[in-house]
Tab-separated table of C-alpha atoms and ligand atoms in Angstrom:
chain	number	residue	atom	x	y	z
A	1442	MET	CA	-4.117	9.380	23.389
A	1443	LYS	CA	-3.273	11.510	20.274
A	1444	ILE	CA	-1.072	9.963	17.630
A	1445	LEU	CA	0.287	11.701	14.465
A	1446	VAL	CA	0.633	9.518	11.329
A	1447	VAL	CA	3.080	10.923	8.772
A	1448	ASN	CA	3.468	9.753	5.360
A	1449	ALA	CA	6.600	11.712	3.596
A	1450	GLY	CA	6.989	11.521	-0.165
A	1451	SER	CA	9.587	13.334	-2.073
A	1452	SER	CA	7.675	16.630	-2.380
A	1453	SER	CA	4.779	15.901	-0.055
A	1454	LEU	CA	4.046	15.218	3.389
A	1455	LYS	CA	0.672	13.583	4.331
A	1456	TYR	CA	-0.611	13.591	7.946
A	1457	GLN	CA	-3.482	12.396	10.008
A	1458	LEU	CA	-4.113	13.170	13.611
A	1459	PHE	CA	-5.786	10.237	15.403
A	1460	ASP	CA	-7.703	9.978	18.880
A	1461	MET	CA	-6.829	6.394	19.990
A	1462	PRO	CA	-7.844	3.804	20.734
A	1463	GLN	CA	-11.151	5.053	19.189
A	1464	GLY	CA	-9.387	5.559	15.909
A	1465	THR	CA	-11.287	8.835	15.307
A	1466	VAL	CA	-9.448	11.098	12.749
A	1467	LEU	CA	-9.499	14.540	14.407
A	1468	ALA	CA	-7.504	16.187	11.521
A	1469	LYS	CA	-5.595	15.325	8.307
A	1470	GLY	CA	-4.077	17.010	5.390
A	1471	ASN	CA	-1.300	17.333	2.832
A	1472	CYS	CA	1.681	19.655	2.380
A	1473	GLU	CA	2.483	19.513	-1.205
A	1474	ARG	CA	5.291	21.173	-3.550
A	1475	ILE	CA	7.892	20.895	-0.765
A	1476	GLY	CA	11.172	22.215	-2.223
A	1477	ILE	CA	9.321	23.999	-4.848
A	1478	ASP	CA	6.970	26.612	-3.106
A	1479	GLY	CA	4.209	25.030	-0.930
A	1480	ILE	CA	0.553	24.456	-0.535
A	1481	ILE	CA	-1.170	22.962	2.425
A	1482	THR	CA	-4.621	21.531	2.658
A	1483	HIS	CA	-6.007	20.917	6.213
A	1484	LYS	CA	-9.104	19.211	6.845
A	1485	ARG	CA	-11.206	18.486	9.983
A	1486	PRO	CA	-14.383	16.163	9.751
A	1487	GLY	CA	-17.502	17.923	9.149
A	1488	GLN	CA	-15.918	21.477	8.915
A	1489	SER	CA	-14.526	23.516	5.970
A	1490	ASP	CA	-11.071	22.817	4.532
A	1491	PHE	CA	-8.366	25.264	5.126
A	1492	LYS	CA	-6.091	25.821	2.163
A	1493	ALA	CA	-3.016	28.006	1.916
A	1494	GLU	CA	0.049	28.626	0.027
A	1495	SER	CA	3.239	28.861	2.059
A	1496	SER	CA	6.830	28.275	1.697
A	1497	PHE	CA	8.192	24.913	2.408
A	1498	PRO	CA	11.947	24.569	1.478
A	1499	ASP	CA	12.158	21.355	3.276
A	1500	HIS	CA	10.153	18.609	5.116
A	1501	GLN	CA	10.936	20.522	8.459
A	1502	THR	CA	9.101	23.564	7.430
A	1503	ALA	CA	6.202	21.548	6.424
A	1504	ILE	CA	5.869	19.623	9.640
A	1505	LEU	CA	6.421	22.717	11.666
A	1506	TYR	CA	3.363	24.232	9.620
A	1507	VAL	CA	1.325	21.056	10.287
A	1508	LEU	CA	1.881	21.422	13.993
A	1509	LYS	CA	0.856	25.063	13.876
A	1510	MET	CA	-2.307	24.055	12.152
A	1511	LEU	CA	-3.145	21.278	14.593
A	1512	THR	CA	-2.743	23.962	17.437
A	1513	ASP	CA	-4.352	26.875	15.815
A	1514	LYS	CA	-6.895	28.680	17.564
A	1515	THR	CA	-9.509	28.448	14.495
A	1516	TYR	CA	-8.303	25.575	12.542
A	1517	GLY	CA	-6.717	23.337	15.206
A	1518	VAL	CA	-7.912	20.327	17.030
A	1519	ILE	CA	-5.609	20.205	20.045
A	1520	ASP	CA	-4.522	22.889	22.467
A	1521	SER	CA	-0.756	21.965	22.505
A	1522	VAL	CA	1.883	19.631	20.579
A	1523	ASP	CA	2.370	18.082	24.154
A	1524	GLU	CA	-0.823	16.254	23.555
A	1525	ILE	CA	0.670	14.082	20.903
A	1526	LEU	CA	2.181	10.847	22.383
A	1527	GLY	CA	3.814	9.260	19.258
A	1528	VAL	CA	4.328	9.737	15.550
A	1529	GLY	CA	3.825	6.921	13.220
A	1530	HIS	CA	5.821	7.110	9.973
A	1531	ARG	CA	5.222	5.055	6.969
A	1532	PHE	CA	8.193	3.363	5.450
A	1533	ALA	CA	7.716	1.296	2.163
A	1534	HIS	CA	10.810	-0.650	3.084
A	1535	GLY	CA	12.206	-2.181	6.206
A	1536	GLY	CA	14.992	-4.276	4.556
A	1537	GLU	CA	15.485	-7.739	6.274
A	1538	LYS	CA	16.133	-6.152	9.686
A	1539	LEU	CA	13.054	-4.220	10.493
A	1540	ARG	CA	10.524	-7.089	10.541
A	1541	GLN	CA	7.992	-5.407	12.505
A	1542	SER	CA	6.720	-1.874	13.696
A	1543	THR	CA	9.538	-0.391	15.702
A	1544	VAL	CA	10.581	2.697	17.620
A	1545	LEU	CA	13.072	4.356	15.511
A	1546	GLY	CA	16.361	5.355	17.494
A	1547	ASP	CA	19.591	6.069	15.864
A	1548	GLU	CA	20.603	2.463	15.227
A	1549	GLU	CA	17.402	1.796	13.070
A	1550	LEU	CA	17.736	5.182	11.378
A	1551	GLU	CA	21.239	4.155	10.481
A	1552	TYR	CA	20.013	0.830	9.154
A	1553	LEU	CA	17.367	2.705	7.076
A	1554	GLU	CA	19.744	4.977	5.543
A	1555	SER	CA	22.161	1.725	4.637
A	1556	ILE	CA	19.084	0.276	2.505
A	1557	VAL	CA	18.245	3.289	0.470
A	1558	GLY	CA	19.452	1.536	-2.479
A	1559	LEU	CA	16.596	-1.280	-2.243
A	1560	ASN	CA	14.182	1.705	-1.924
A	1561	PRO	CA	15.499	4.794	-3.955
A	1562	LEU	CA	12.224	6.269	-4.541
A	1563	HIS	CA	10.458	6.381	-1.216
A	1564	GLY	CA	13.603	5.958	1.233
A	1565	PRO	CA	15.156	9.201	1.065
A	1566	PRO	CA	12.062	11.232	1.399
A	1567	ALA	CA	10.721	9.231	4.338
A	1568	ILE	CA	14.100	9.379	6.027
A	1569	SER	CA	13.889	13.314	5.620
A	1570	GLY	CA	10.342	13.227	7.047
A	1571	LEU	CA	11.310	11.406	9.894
A	1572	ARG	CA	14.421	13.433	10.838
A	1573	ALA	CA	12.345	16.521	10.436
A	1574	CYS	CA	9.732	15.149	12.869
A	1575	LYS	CA	12.298	13.976	15.285
A	1576	GLU	CA	13.693	17.510	15.229
A	1577	VAL	CA	10.547	19.370	15.920
A	1578	LEU	CA	9.078	16.647	18.410
A	1579	PRO	CA	12.109	15.382	20.334
A	1580	ASN	CA	10.257	14.025	23.356
A	1581	VAL	CA	7.645	11.647	21.735
A	1582	LYS	CA	8.423	8.035	20.321
A	1583	HIS	CA	8.647	7.991	16.894
A	1584	VAL	CA	7.479	4.636	15.210
A	1585	GLY	CA	8.412	3.201	11.911
A	1586	VAL	CA	5.690	1.139	10.152
A	1587	PHE	CA	6.942	-0.879	7.110
A	1588	ASP	CA	5.063	-2.148	4.094
A	1589	THR	CA	7.547	-5.011	3.884
A	1590	SER	CA	7.233	-6.350	7.504
A	1591	TYR	CA	3.902	-8.059	7.016
A	1592	TYR	CA	6.058	-10.474	4.827
A	1593	SER	CA	8.805	-11.058	7.256
A	1594	GLU	CA	7.603	-14.448	8.396
A	1595	MET	CA	7.351	-16.015	4.778
A	1596	GLU	CA	9.035	-19.260	4.269
A	1597	ASP	CA	12.440	-18.892	2.491
A	1598	TYR	CA	11.306	-20.941	-0.467
A	1599	ALA	CA	8.592	-18.025	-0.826
A	1600	TYR	CA	11.151	-15.314	-0.900
A	1601	ILE	CA	14.355	-16.636	-2.415
A	1602	TYR	CA	14.544	-16.237	-6.189
A	1603	PRO	CA	16.051	-19.043	-8.279
A	1604	ILE	CA	19.115	-17.087	-9.213
A	1605	PRO	CA	22.775	-17.650	-8.059
A	1606	TYR	CA	22.238	-17.728	-4.167
A	1607	GLU	CA	25.428	-15.510	-3.866
A	1608	LEU	CA	23.327	-12.559	-5.442
A	1609	TYR	CA	20.848	-12.772	-2.466
A	1610	GLU	CA	23.690	-12.788	0.164
A	1611	LYS	CA	25.636	-9.990	-1.592
A	1612	TYR	CA	22.693	-7.774	-2.442
A	1613	LYS	CA	19.736	-9.081	-0.502
A	1614	ILE	CA	17.865	-9.529	-3.650
A	1615	ARG	CA	14.734	-11.431	-2.643
A	1616	ARG	CA	10.991	-11.043	-2.551
A	1617	TYR	CA	10.084	-8.558	0.114
A	1618	GLY	CA	6.396	-7.676	-0.733
A	1619	PHE	CA	4.641	-4.348	-0.332
A	1620	HIS	CA	1.366	-2.877	0.705
A	1621	GLY	CA	1.887	-5.017	3.789
A	1622	THR	CA	0.139	-2.529	6.014
A	1623	SER	CA	-2.924	-2.574	3.855
A	1624	HIS	CA	-3.065	-6.232	3.464
A	1625	ARG	CA	-2.581	-6.771	7.323
A	1626	TYR	CA	-5.393	-4.272	8.117
A	1627	VAL	CA	-7.993	-5.822	5.652
A	1628	ALA	CA	-7.138	-9.649	6.470
A	1629	ASN	CA	-7.631	-8.614	10.319
A	1630	LYS	CA	-10.960	-7.282	9.471
A	1631	ALA	CA	-11.837	-10.368	7.702
A	1632	MET	CA	-10.900	-12.424	10.493
A	1633	GLU	CA	-12.920	-10.323	12.601
A	1634	LEU	CA	-15.958	-10.533	10.281
A	1635	MET	CA	-15.524	-14.349	10.183
A	1636	GLY	CA	-15.119	-14.485	13.973
A	1637	LYS	CA	-11.826	-16.715	13.727
A	1638	LYS	CA	-8.223	-16.359	13.301
A	1639	ASP	CA	-7.283	-19.891	11.915
A	1640	VAL	CA	-8.379	-19.001	8.427
A	1641	LYS	CA	-6.875	-18.931	4.769
A	1642	ILE	CA	-7.520	-15.340	3.134
A	1643	ILE	CA	-6.301	-13.857	-0.265
A	1644	THR	CA	-6.370	-10.156	-0.218
A	1645	CYS	CA	-6.338	-8.339	-3.517
A	1646	HIS	CA	-5.362	-4.697	-2.923
A	1647	LEU	CA	-6.182	-3.259	-6.484
A	1648	GLY	CA	-5.284	0.519	-6.791
A	1649	ASN	CA	-2.966	2.487	-8.759
A	1650	GLY	CA	-0.398	0.152	-7.409
A	1651	SER	CA	-1.802	-3.400	-7.063
A	1652	SER	CA	-0.752	-6.581	-5.043
A	1653	ILE	CA	-2.147	-9.769	-3.900
A	1654	THR	CA	-1.375	-11.595	-0.661
A	1655	ALA	CA	-2.018	-14.934	0.710
A	1656	THR	CA	-2.573	-15.068	4.806
A	1657	VAL	CA	-2.813	-18.299	6.712
A	1658	ASN	CA	-3.604	-17.790	10.501
A	1659	GLY	CA	-2.921	-14.112	10.341
A	1660	LYS	CA	0.598	-14.581	8.785
A	1661	ALA	CA	1.459	-13.485	4.995
A	1662	VAL	CA	2.798	-16.544	3.186
A	1663	ASP	CA	3.121	-15.118	0.000
A	1664	THR	CA	2.383	-11.986	-2.065
A	1665	SER	CA	2.716	-10.811	-5.697
A	1666	MET	CA	4.990	-7.937	-5.293
A	1667	GLY	CA	8.676	-8.824	-5.078
A	1668	PHE	CA	11.938	-7.221	-4.983
A	1669	THR	CA	10.350	-4.030	-5.773
A	1670	PRO	CA	6.604	-3.093	-6.214
A	1671	GLN	CA	7.067	-3.878	-9.975
A	1672	ASP	CA	6.090	-7.552	-9.726
A	1673	GLY	CA	2.862	-9.321	-9.840
A	1674	VAL	CA	-0.365	-8.140	-11.544
A	1675	PRO	CA	-0.431	-5.433	-14.082
A	1676	MET	CA	-0.945	-1.792	-12.491
A	1677	GLY	CA	-1.766	1.736	-13.507
A	1678	THR	CA	1.610	2.149	-15.278
A	1679	ARG	CA	3.730	-0.784	-14.098
A	1680	SER	CA	3.886	-3.809	-16.083
A	1681	GLY	CA	3.961	-6.429	-13.208
A	1682	ALA	CA	5.551	-9.961	-13.741
A	1683	LEU	CA	7.090	-10.569	-17.116
A	1684	ASP	CA	9.585	-12.982	-18.659
A	1685	PRO	CA	12.743	-11.919	-17.347
A	1686	THR	CA	14.327	-11.692	-20.647
A	1687	VAL	CA	11.678	-9.092	-21.925
A	1688	PRO	CA	13.488	-6.074	-20.399
A	1689	THR	CA	17.006	-7.141	-21.613
A	1690	PHE	CA	15.459	-7.874	-25.078
A	1691	ILE	CA	13.901	-4.122	-25.189
A	1692	MET	CA	17.097	-2.722	-23.868
A	1693	LYS	CA	19.189	-4.280	-26.805
A	1694	THR	CA	16.719	-3.821	-29.536
A	1695	GLU	CA	15.369	-0.183	-28.547
A	1696	LYS	CA	19.050	0.739	-27.359
A	1697	LEU	CA	17.915	1.859	-23.966
A	1698	THR	CA	19.684	2.084	-20.911
A	1699	ALA	CA	18.995	0.388	-17.713
A	1700	GLU	CA	17.217	3.369	-16.238
A	1701	GLU	CA	15.293	3.954	-19.385
A	1702	THR	CA	14.068	0.598	-19.400
A	1703	GLU	CA	12.947	0.659	-15.824
A	1704	LYS	CA	11.078	3.979	-16.455
A	1705	LEU	CA	9.261	2.293	-19.396
A	1706	LEU	CA	8.293	-0.811	-17.262
A	1707	ASN	CA	7.422	1.384	-14.240
A	1708	ASN	CA	5.771	4.571	-15.665
A	1709	LYS	CA	4.553	3.589	-19.094
A	1710	SER	CA	3.563	0.187	-18.997
A	1711	GLY	CA	0.506	-1.793	-17.198
A	1712	LEU	CA	-3.153	-0.383	-17.970
A	1713	LEU	CA	-1.674	2.679	-19.414
A	1714	GLY	CA	0.919	0.897	-21.965
A	1715	VAL	CA	-1.728	-1.632	-23.060
A	1716	SER	CA	-4.743	0.752	-23.422
A	1717	GLY	CA	-2.888	3.856	-24.398
A	1718	VAL	CA	-5.799	5.700	-22.715
A	1719	SER	CA	-4.779	6.421	-19.255
A	1720	SER	CA	-3.372	4.858	-16.236
A	1721	ASP	CA	-6.672	5.435	-14.352
A	1722	CYS	CA	-8.862	2.542	-14.333
A	1723	ARG	CA	-12.182	4.840	-14.447
A	1724	ASP	CA	-10.828	6.230	-17.807
A	1725	ILE	CA	-10.057	2.802	-19.294
A	1726	VAL	CA	-13.515	1.338	-18.024
A	1727	ASP	CA	-14.983	4.517	-19.875
A	1728	ALA	CA	-13.104	3.941	-23.120
A	1729	ALA	CA	-13.852	0.055	-22.935
A	1730	ASN	CA	-17.547	0.827	-22.680
A	1731	GLU	CA	-17.368	3.138	-25.732
A	1732	GLY	CA	-15.706	0.406	-27.635
A	1733	ASN	CA	-12.029	1.058	-27.504
A	1734	GLN	CA	-10.485	-2.255	-27.888
A	1735	ARG	CA	-7.185	-1.715	-26.508
A	1736	ALA	CA	-8.900	-0.514	-23.297
A	1737	GLN	CA	-11.063	-3.808	-23.366
A	1738	LEU	CA	-7.852	-5.664	-23.661
A	1739	ALA	CA	-6.213	-4.032	-20.782
A	1740	ILE	CA	-9.132	-4.986	-18.501
A	1741	LYS	CA	-9.072	-8.568	-19.666
A	1742	ILE	CA	-5.360	-8.774	-18.858
A	1743	LEU	CA	-5.885	-7.441	-15.614
A	1744	VAL	CA	-8.694	-9.864	-14.848
A	1745	HIS	CA	-6.752	-12.866	-16.098
A	1746	ASN	CA	-3.623	-12.023	-13.996
A	1747	VAL	CA	-5.574	-11.514	-10.801
A	1748	LYS	CA	-7.549	-14.890	-11.358
A	1749	LYS	CA	-4.165	-16.538	-12.244
A	1750	ILE	CA	-2.566	-15.353	-8.739
A	1751	ILE	CA	-5.719	-16.244	-6.708
A	1752	GLY	CA	-5.662	-19.798	-8.215
A	1753	SER	CA	-2.208	-20.201	-7.487
A	1754	TYR	CA	-2.551	-19.152	-3.795
A	1755	VAL	CA	-5.362	-21.455	-3.582
A	1756	ALA	CA	-3.210	-24.295	-4.679
A	1757	GLU	CA	-0.370	-22.940	-2.242
A	1758	MET	CA	-2.660	-22.899	0.785
A	1759	ASN	CA	-4.516	-26.011	0.111
A	1760	GLY	CA	-7.817	-24.032	0.155
A	1761	VAL	CA	-9.285	-20.470	0.847
A	1762	ASP	CA	-11.741	-19.213	3.369
A	1763	ALA	CA	-12.015	-15.616	2.047
A	1764	VAL	CA	-11.277	-13.476	-0.819
A	1765	VAL	CA	-10.890	-9.640	-0.020
A	1766	PHE	CA	-11.189	-6.674	-2.509
A	1767	THR	CA	-9.665	-3.596	-1.384
A	1768	ALA	CA	-8.084	-0.121	-2.520
A	1769	GLY	CA	-9.243	2.290	-5.296
A	1770	ILE	CA	-10.218	-0.450	-7.932
A	1771	GLY	CA	-11.080	-3.225	-5.358
A	1772	GLU	CA	-13.449	-1.102	-3.379
A	1773	ASN	CA	-15.157	0.588	-6.043
A	1774	ASP	CA	-15.246	-1.146	-9.432
A	1775	ARG	CA	-18.201	-3.599	-9.256
A	1776	GLU	CA	-17.599	-4.889	-12.873
A	1777	LEU	CA	-14.058	-5.840	-12.154
A	1778	ARG	CA	-14.987	-7.777	-8.979
A	1779	GLU	CA	-17.621	-9.661	-11.009
A	1780	ALA	CA	-15.296	-10.382	-13.784
A	1781	ILE	CA	-12.491	-11.666	-11.393
A	1782	CYS	CA	-14.957	-13.652	-9.517
A	1783	LYS	CA	-16.733	-15.117	-12.590
A	1784	ASP	CA	-16.090	-18.798	-13.207
A	1785	MET	CA	-14.273	-19.811	-9.985
A	1786	SER	CA	-16.997	-21.921	-8.685
A	1787	TYR	CA	-14.742	-24.879	-8.775
A	1788	LEU	CA	-12.623	-23.134	-6.026
A	1789	GLY	CA	-15.907	-22.224	-4.152
A	1790	ILE	CA	-15.672	-18.793	-4.851
A	1791	GLU	CA	-19.013	-17.169	-5.995
A	1792	ILE	CA	-20.373	-13.844	-5.552
A	1793	ASP	CA	-24.087	-12.574	-5.281
A	1794	GLU	CA	-24.127	-10.229	-8.413
A	1795	LYS	CA	-26.877	-8.068	-7.010
A	1796	ILE	CA	-25.257	-7.347	-3.599
A	1797	ASN	CA	-21.819	-6.890	-5.430
A	1798	ALA	CA	-23.562	-4.160	-7.822
A	1799	THR	CA	-25.487	-2.445	-5.051
A	1800	CYS	CA	-23.017	-2.503	-1.851
A	1801	PRO	CA	-22.579	1.053	-0.512
A	1802	ARG	CA	-19.213	2.574	-1.532
A	1803	GLY	CA	-16.730	3.015	1.348
A	1804	GLU	CA	-18.352	0.197	3.532
A	1805	ILE	CA	-17.480	-3.207	4.429
A	1806	ALA	CA	-19.735	-5.840	2.309
A	1807	ASP	CA	-19.977	-9.501	2.211
A	1808	ILE	CA	-20.730	-10.043	-1.392
A	1809	SER	CA	-20.557	-13.891	-1.366
A	1810	ALA	CA	-23.336	-15.840	-2.815
A	1811	SER	CA	-25.616	-17.381	0.004
A	1812	ASP	CA	-24.426	-20.936	-0.533
A	1813	ALA	CA	-20.715	-20.031	-1.428
A	1814	LYS	CA	-17.821	-22.018	0.100
A	1815	VAL	CA	-15.663	-19.228	0.321
A	1816	LYS	CA	-16.528	-15.737	1.678
A	1817	THR	CA	-15.999	-12.646	-0.590
A	1818	PHE	CA	-15.672	-9.386	1.124
A	1819	VAL	CA	-15.173	-5.831	-0.022
A	1820	ILE	CA	-13.282	-4.018	2.744
A	1821	PRO	CA	-12.034	-0.547	2.656
A	1822	THR	CA	-8.458	-0.199	3.422
A	1823	ASN	CA	-7.186	1.885	6.165
A	1824	GLU	CA	-3.197	2.051	6.334
A	1825	GLU	CA	-3.075	5.128	8.447
A	1826	TYR	CA	-5.343	3.630	11.248
A	1827	MET	CA	-3.055	0.517	11.174
A	1828	ILE	CA	-0.142	2.825	11.717
A	1829	ALA	CA	-1.718	4.802	14.357
A	1830	TYR	CA	-2.719	1.337	16.061
A	1831	ASP	CA	0.925	0.215	16.126
A	1832	THR	CA	2.314	3.526	17.117
A	1833	GLN	CA	-0.049	3.756	20.091
A	1834	ASN	CA	1.009	0.223	21.296
A	1835	LEU	CA	4.754	1.160	21.034
A	1836	ALA	CA	4.311	4.573	22.352
A	1837	LYS	CA	2.511	3.572	25.589
B	3170	LIG	P1	-3.114	4.351	-4.836
B	3170	LIG	O1	-2.428	3.061	-5.319
B	3170	LIG	O2	-2.548	5.716	-5.539
B	3170	LIG	O3	-3.429	4.574	-3.387
B	3170	LIG	P2	-5.932	4.088	-5.073
B	3170	LIG	O4	-6.141	2.822	-4.118
B	3170	LIG	O5	-6.429	5.402	-4.668
B	3170	LIG	O6	-4.554	4.205	-5.633
B	3170	LIG	O7	-6.683	3.472	-6.409
B	3170	LIG	C1	-6.767	4.234	-7.801
B	3170	LIG	C2	-7.302	3.474	-8.687
B	3170	LIG	O8	-8.825	3.181	-8.219
B	3170	LIG	C3	-7.546	4.268	-10.102
B	3170	LIG	O9	-7.141	3.282	-11.190
B	3170	LIG	C4	-8.895	4.753	-9.947
B	3170	LIG	O10	-9.369	4.732	-11.377
B	3170	LIG	C5	-9.551	3.467	-9.251
B	3170	LIG	N1	-10.846	3.793	-8.971
B	3170	LIG	C6	-11.407	4.922	-8.137
B	3170	LIG	N2	-12.568	4.715	-8.029
B	3170	LIG	C7	-13.142	4.137	-9.082
B	3170	LIG	C8	-14.525	3.807	-9.501
B	3170	LIG	N3	-15.433	4.398	-8.774
B	3170	LIG	N4	-14.531	2.785	-10.272
B	3170	LIG	C9	-13.450	2.141	-11.017
B	3170	LIG	N5	-12.036	2.461	-10.624
B	3170	LIG	C10	-12.047	3.375	-9.745
């Protein structure tokens, strides 16, 4: 069964064609500079990439080009678009109503449009992408997979903020949580590795955006991102959690508008803001190794905050059976994993430094010390597979 996975951004449209249930990727690529000019990169495993300039005035022309590529005599991987049985669309936000992956009909589309205010950056392009795909592939099921839905079963005391309750009722201000598709994927893999479901897992998705999630018996009970992806641990350019009066103090003293303050906290803070070097962890590690003290400080702040959240989730769950590292930093930065897991033996978290330092990149690894009470895994994330998996189940 061929399933197309689409992730539409404001000027890009990423795609992967899966053969399910095996989960084999037949082709993948990215249409960039939509609305400006247009470039497509189309890849097939084991074969040379195809790259071309084109004109993509909108998402619809881009998806039409993708379908042309997928069925192309030379670069294609299927004979006809009729082979595609479902399209999975990545949505960052499903609001309070879309609590699980769902076939997107008119009613769901209307709801997604009604909540773009909660998700102004990702919502509109994802909806344009969906509309475009529905237009060109009208006879297949279009499934929405939402980053927020993994958190839809959290208890109210974990998602309601201690502000006047009417603000929740009026504007739906609450913790939603993000990166749920990634956390769900790696938590499921950890359960598979442990051979049981009744386990307590802390998944650390540390990438350009970072979040940490606590999962009990396969259900998320808490997560570090909140009303927006701005909350939680410091990220490439996002501050993460702050004393709530910091933004208003900056606004008043620096005479900034609300939008300017949001930009400062979203685009100029986090690892970039502290180090002044870069938002990319590799650059910061290099600078820190060369003696740059602010780069060293940025790393220490990140480690400190990740540890704090892990500790709080152990308290919340009354224990932990596994800690998982995933995403760009979590999968690749051995020193950072070691620093985070250092001095956590009280909680039962201990890693084998040698295994941690030598485990091959891109593969699942058990980096726990042999006598550690808690398992520590490195598990490469695969959100696209998770989207294809849900889509195949709903498109059948
Ligand atoms: P995104 O949130 O954009 O999907 P990724 O999960 O790709 O981000 O993570 C990007 C981050 O991973 C960057 O900060 C990058 O520096 C970091 N990263 C990637 N490879 C390495 C590596 N080998 N060592 C340290 N950090 C790495």
